[in-house]
mmCIF file of C-alpha atoms in Angstrom:
data_model
loop_
_atom_site.group_PDB
_atom_site.id
_atom_site.type_symbol
_atom_site.label_atom_id
_atom_site.label_comp_id
_atom_site.label_asym_id
_atom_site.label_seq_id
_atom_site.Cartn_x
_atom_site.Cartn_y
_atom_site.Cartn_z
ATOM 1 C CA UNK A 1 -71.253 -153.771 162.511
ATOM 2 C CA UNK A 2 -74.366 -153.204 160.406
ATOM 3 C CA UNK A 3 -77.269 -151.185 161.877
ATOM 4 C CA UNK A 4 -79.447 -154.310 162.091
ATOM 5 C CA UNK A 5 -76.710 -156.287 163.843
ATOM 6 C CA UNK A 6 -76.170 -153.364 166.229
ATOM 7 C CA UNK A 7 -79.900 -153.317 166.997
ATOM 8 C CA UNK A 8 -79.948 -156.982 168.016
ATOM 9 C CA UNK A 9 -76.677 -156.684 169.930
ATOM 10 C CA UNK A 10 -77.966 -153.710 171.941
ATOM 11 C CA UNK A 11 -81.269 -155.408 172.751
ATOM 12 C CA UNK A 12 -79.439 -158.560 173.804
ATOM 13 C CA UNK A 13 -77.041 -156.669 176.076
ATOM 14 C CA UNK A 14 -79.877 -154.689 177.681
ATOM 15 C CA UNK A 15 -81.865 -157.886 178.240
ATOM 16 C CA UNK A 16 -78.925 -159.447 180.059
ATOM 17 C CA UNK A 17 -78.702 -156.334 182.240
ATOM 18 C CA UNK A 18 -82.434 -156.469 183.020
ATOM 19 C CA UNK A 19 -82.323 -160.163 183.924
ATOM 20 C CA UNK A 20 -79.715 -159.524 186.600
ATOM 21 C CA UNK A 21 -81.619 -158.522 189.772
ATOM 22 C CA UNK A 22 -81.476 -154.854 190.692
ATOM 23 C CA UNK A 23 -83.884 -152.293 192.187
ATOM 24 C CA UNK A 24 -86.335 -152.594 189.274
ATOM 25 C CA UNK A 25 -86.383 -156.387 189.401
ATOM 26 C CA UNK A 26 -86.912 -156.428 193.156
ATOM 27 C CA UNK A 27 -89.734 -153.873 192.910
ATOM 28 C CA UNK A 28 -91.671 -155.945 190.356
ATOM 29 C CA UNK A 29 -91.145 -159.110 192.395
ATOM 30 C CA UNK A 30 -92.395 -157.545 195.604
ATOM 31 C CA UNK A 31 -95.358 -155.920 193.860
ATOM 32 C CA UNK A 32 -96.461 -159.173 192.229
ATOM 33 C CA UNK A 33 -96.019 -161.175 195.430
ATOM 34 C CA UNK A 34 -97.291 -158.715 198.035
ATOM 35 C CA UNK A 35 -100.189 -157.192 196.067
ATOM 36 C CA UNK A 36 -101.429 -159.002 192.955
ATOM 37 C CA UNK A 37 -100.447 -160.350 189.569
ATOM 38 C CA UNK A 38 -102.244 -157.427 187.911
ATOM 39 C CA UNK A 39 -100.230 -154.948 189.991
ATOM 40 C CA UNK A 40 -97.061 -156.756 188.942
ATOM 41 C CA UNK A 41 -98.041 -156.404 185.288
ATOM 42 C CA UNK A 42 -98.818 -152.707 185.770
ATOM 43 C CA UNK A 43 -95.374 -152.322 187.316
ATOM 44 C CA UNK A 44 -93.884 -154.095 184.291
ATOM 45 C CA UNK A 45 -95.436 -151.486 181.979
ATOM 46 C CA UNK A 46 -93.995 -148.729 184.184
ATOM 47 C CA UNK A 47 -90.542 -150.296 183.865
ATOM 48 C CA UNK A 48 -90.946 -150.461 180.092
ATOM 49 C CA UNK A 49 -91.933 -146.802 179.824
ATOM 50 C CA UNK A 50 -88.982 -145.751 181.988
ATOM 51 C CA UNK A 51 -86.527 -147.818 179.942
ATOM 52 C CA UNK A 52 -87.858 -146.387 176.665
ATOM 53 C CA UNK A 53 -87.405 -142.843 178.000
ATOM 54 C CA UNK A 54 -83.832 -143.603 179.020
ATOM 55 C CA UNK A 55 -83.194 -145.140 175.609
ATOM 56 C CA UNK A 56 -84.432 -142.025 173.803
ATOM 57 C CA UNK A 57 -82.387 -139.697 176.044
ATOM 58 C CA UNK A 58 -79.243 -141.808 175.670
ATOM 59 C CA UNK A 59 -79.587 -141.823 171.881
ATOM 60 C CA UNK A 60 -80.037 -138.063 171.788
ATOM 61 C CA UNK A 61 -77.033 -137.490 174.026
ATOM 62 C CA UNK A 62 -74.736 -139.823 172.093
ATOM 63 C CA UNK A 63 -75.705 -138.327 168.746
ATOM 64 C CA UNK A 64 -74.751 -134.903 170.104
ATOM 65 C CA UNK A 65 -71.456 -136.167 171.526
ATOM 66 C CA UNK A 66 -70.368 -137.940 168.350
ATOM 67 C CA UNK A 67 -70.933 -134.835 166.237
ATOM 68 C CA UNK A 68 -69.763 -132.092 168.603
ATOM 69 C CA UNK A 69 -67.475 -133.556 171.290
ATOM 70 C CA UNK A 70 -65.494 -136.561 170.060
ATOM 71 C CA UNK A 71 -62.994 -136.357 172.941
ATOM 72 C CA UNK A 72 -65.742 -136.393 175.548
ATOM 73 C CA UNK A 73 -67.349 -139.328 173.735
ATOM 74 C CA UNK A 74 -64.098 -141.305 174.059
ATOM 75 C CA UNK A 75 -63.900 -140.461 177.767
ATOM 76 C CA UNK A 76 -67.487 -141.626 178.185
ATOM 77 C CA UNK A 77 -66.589 -144.961 176.592
ATOM 78 C CA UNK A 78 -63.696 -145.500 178.997
ATOM 79 C CA UNK A 79 -65.728 -144.472 182.056
ATOM 80 C CA UNK A 80 -68.640 -146.640 180.918
ATOM 81 C CA UNK A 81 -66.362 -149.633 180.398
ATOM 82 C CA UNK A 82 -64.889 -149.267 183.883
ATOM 83 C CA UNK A 83 -68.359 -149.028 185.390
ATOM 84 C CA UNK A 84 -69.525 -152.133 183.524
ATOM 85 C CA UNK A 85 -66.550 -154.079 184.883
ATOM 86 C CA UNK A 86 -67.439 -152.907 188.393
ATOM 87 C CA UNK A 87 -71.082 -153.842 187.839
ATOM 88 C CA UNK A 88 -70.059 -157.277 186.514
ATOM 89 C CA UNK A 89 -68.002 -157.848 189.679
ATOM 90 C CA UNK A 90 -70.928 -156.841 191.888
ATOM 91 C CA UNK A 91 -73.344 -159.113 190.024
ATOM 92 C CA UNK A 92 -70.942 -162.068 190.148
ATOM 93 C CA UNK A 93 -70.187 -161.566 193.836
ATOM 94 C CA UNK A 94 -73.883 -161.197 194.711
ATOM 95 C CA UNK A 95 -75.007 -164.231 192.717
ATOM 96 C CA UNK A 96 -75.450 -166.295 195.886
ATOM 97 C CA UNK A 97 -77.565 -163.653 197.625
ATOM 98 C CA UNK A 98 -81.243 -164.659 197.749
ATOM 99 C CA UNK A 99 -84.086 -162.587 196.305
ATOM 100 C CA UNK A 100 -86.526 -161.781 199.091
ATOM 101 C CA UNK A 101 -90.071 -162.764 198.120
ATOM 102 C CA UNK A 102 -91.794 -162.742 201.503
ATOM 103 C CA UNK A 103 -95.443 -161.788 201.276
ATOM 104 C CA UNK A 104 -96.524 -158.498 202.767
ATOM 105 C CA UNK A 105 -98.722 -159.238 205.694
ATOM 106 C CA UNK A 106 -100.564 -155.911 205.549
ATOM 107 C CA UNK A 107 -102.964 -157.117 202.862
ATOM 108 C CA UNK A 108 -102.353 -154.221 200.477
ATOM 109 C CA UNK A 109 -105.197 -153.658 198.015
ATOM 110 C CA UNK A 110 -104.631 -153.634 194.285
ATOM 111 C CA UNK A 111 -104.002 -150.167 192.797
ATOM 112 C CA UNK A 112 -102.788 -150.444 189.212
ATOM 113 C CA UNK A 113 -102.131 -146.719 188.720
ATOM 114 C CA UNK A 114 -100.055 -146.540 191.879
ATOM 115 C CA UNK A 115 -98.098 -149.674 190.932
ATOM 116 C CA UNK A 116 -97.373 -148.217 187.481
ATOM 117 C CA UNK A 117 -96.304 -144.847 188.906
ATOM 118 C CA UNK A 118 -94.043 -146.317 191.567
ATOM 119 C CA UNK A 119 -92.447 -148.639 189.020
ATOM 120 C CA UNK A 120 -91.782 -145.730 186.658
ATOM 121 C CA UNK A 121 -90.246 -143.714 189.509
ATOM 122 C CA UNK A 122 -88.111 -146.698 190.548
ATOM 123 C CA UNK A 123 -86.841 -147.174 186.999
ATOM 124 C CA UNK A 124 -86.124 -143.473 186.476
ATOM 125 C CA UNK A 125 -84.151 -143.253 189.739
ATOM 126 C CA UNK A 126 -82.151 -146.448 189.155
ATOM 127 C CA UNK A 127 -78.454 -145.533 188.738
ATOM 128 C CA UNK A 128 -77.718 -148.941 187.214
ATOM 129 C CA UNK A 129 -79.891 -148.386 184.165
ATOM 130 C CA UNK A 130 -78.393 -144.958 183.475
ATOM 131 C CA UNK A 131 -74.862 -146.331 183.340
ATOM 132 C CA UNK A 132 -75.766 -149.519 181.479
ATOM 133 C CA UNK A 133 -77.728 -147.745 178.758
ATOM 134 C CA UNK A 134 -74.992 -145.176 178.170
ATOM 135 C CA UNK A 135 -72.228 -147.769 178.118
ATOM 136 C CA UNK A 136 -74.078 -150.269 175.913
ATOM 137 C CA UNK A 137 -75.029 -147.621 173.383
ATOM 138 C CA UNK A 138 -71.506 -146.207 173.331
ATOM 139 C CA UNK A 139 -70.066 -149.670 172.758
ATOM 140 C CA UNK A 140 -72.471 -151.008 170.147
ATOM 141 C CA UNK A 141 -74.088 -148.116 168.280
ATOM 142 C CA UNK A 142 -72.427 -147.272 164.957
ATOM 143 C CA UNK A 143 -71.114 -143.702 164.854
ATOM 144 C CA UNK A 144 -72.849 -143.281 161.483
ATOM 145 C CA UNK A 145 -76.315 -144.807 161.712
ATOM 146 C CA UNK A 146 -79.649 -144.423 159.939
ATOM 147 C CA UNK A 147 -82.495 -142.491 161.497
ATOM 148 C CA UNK A 148 -84.695 -145.604 161.595
ATOM 149 C CA UNK A 149 -82.369 -147.144 164.165
ATOM 150 C CA UNK A 150 -82.804 -144.199 166.547
ATOM 151 C CA UNK A 151 -86.581 -144.374 166.073
ATOM 152 C CA UNK A 152 -86.851 -148.155 166.466
ATOM 153 C CA UNK A 153 -84.663 -148.603 169.550
ATOM 154 C CA UNK A 154 -86.849 -146.852 172.185
ATOM 155 C CA UNK A 155 -89.980 -148.677 170.981
ATOM 156 C CA UNK A 156 -88.258 -152.071 170.962
ATOM 157 C CA UNK A 157 -86.689 -151.375 174.355
ATOM 158 C CA UNK A 158 -90.193 -150.689 175.707
ATOM 159 C CA UNK A 159 -91.483 -153.983 174.302
ATOM 160 C CA UNK A 160 -88.500 -155.943 175.614
ATOM 161 C CA UNK A 161 -88.405 -154.442 179.111
ATOM 162 C CA UNK A 162 -92.174 -154.680 179.547
ATOM 163 C CA UNK A 163 -92.150 -158.261 178.288
ATOM 164 C CA UNK A 164 -89.342 -159.306 180.616
ATOM 165 C CA UNK A 165 -90.826 -157.734 183.728
ATOM 166 C CA UNK A 166 -94.264 -159.118 182.815
ATOM 167 C CA UNK A 167 -92.687 -162.581 182.833
ATOM 168 C CA UNK A 168 -91.141 -161.775 186.212
ATOM 169 C CA UNK A 169 -94.530 -160.694 187.576
ATOM 170 C CA UNK A 170 -96.234 -163.829 186.258
ATOM 171 C CA UNK A 171 -93.466 -166.120 187.509
ATOM 172 C CA UNK A 172 -93.222 -164.695 191.003
ATOM 173 C CA UNK A 173 -96.982 -164.688 191.504
ATOM 174 C CA UNK A 174 -96.931 -168.486 191.018
ATOM 175 C CA UNK A 175 -95.007 -170.788 193.335
ATOM 176 C CA UNK A 176 -93.488 -173.291 190.867
ATOM 177 C CA UNK A 177 -91.990 -170.823 188.323
ATOM 178 C CA UNK A 178 -90.705 -168.766 191.262
ATOM 179 C CA UNK A 179 -88.935 -171.820 192.708
ATOM 180 C CA UNK A 180 -87.386 -172.681 189.320
ATOM 181 C CA UNK A 181 -85.986 -169.179 188.908
ATOM 182 C CA UNK A 182 -84.606 -169.007 192.427
ATOM 183 C CA UNK A 183 -82.955 -172.391 191.934
ATOM 184 C CA UNK A 184 -81.139 -171.160 188.814
ATOM 185 C CA UNK A 185 -80.373 -167.641 190.106
ATOM 186 C CA UNK A 186 -76.700 -168.354 190.821
ATOM 187 C CA UNK A 187 -75.920 -169.324 187.233
ATOM 188 C CA UNK A 188 -78.195 -166.685 185.709
ATOM 189 C CA UNK A 189 -76.397 -163.956 187.641
ATOM 190 C CA UNK A 190 -72.951 -165.308 186.823
ATOM 191 C CA UNK A 191 -73.807 -165.475 183.134
ATOM 192 C CA UNK A 192 -75.084 -161.895 183.276
ATOM 193 C CA UNK A 193 -71.935 -160.762 185.080
ATOM 194 C CA UNK A 194 -69.693 -162.427 182.487
ATOM 195 C CA UNK A 195 -71.541 -160.830 179.563
ATOM 196 C CA UNK A 196 -71.528 -157.369 181.136
ATOM 197 C CA UNK A 197 -67.837 -157.707 182.014
ATOM 198 C CA UNK A 198 -66.972 -158.698 178.431
ATOM 199 C CA UNK A 199 -68.918 -155.692 177.158
ATOM 200 C CA UNK A 200 -66.987 -153.420 179.527
ATOM 201 C CA UNK A 201 -63.650 -154.748 178.245
ATOM 202 C CA UNK A 202 -64.774 -154.233 174.658
ATOM 203 C CA UNK A 203 -65.846 -150.676 175.415
ATOM 204 C CA UNK A 204 -62.427 -149.805 176.880
ATOM 205 C CA UNK A 205 -60.564 -151.437 173.977
ATOM 206 C CA UNK A 206 -62.735 -149.610 171.427
ATOM 207 C CA UNK A 207 -61.983 -146.294 173.122
ATOM 208 C CA UNK A 208 -58.245 -146.903 172.760
#
């Protein structure tokens, strides 16, 4: 796989993972619904910053493993593939579970800095993103890659994650887009589960 193809494949896989509801998704939804659209957008930026940090750390760790600990790198691929299969099963099984979007009756005031900070903390403490980033990078990053790829990925991950969660904030702060998403959630989640499961199988096969 060429570096450019790997770049698009990684961004696509991470986007599928972000689309599937998890702690970060639920936080942005609740912030946009219970507080304000602006708070939801601030939370989206926090999610983007957190994802970019994870991307940079994952790249640094994998570069070290590929040059100094090839055996451990192979073990990481197998463990990551198994986790992705487990995550795919959880996403598929939970596809019918509703996303709670009940408004907060306390009338919370808008606080953009607080929304950003809480979103960043939520993203940084999300075990799903740690495993997904490590597994996706291990599966799709070329062992020999140019420096520009390592520099471009965190920035593009920030743009993608912020853009996705901004769409979530905008959609869930308006009734019609929210209803359209919730109506399609079953198939969105099952598609995400299938893609993540296929990536897990590929990761295990590559390790062998």
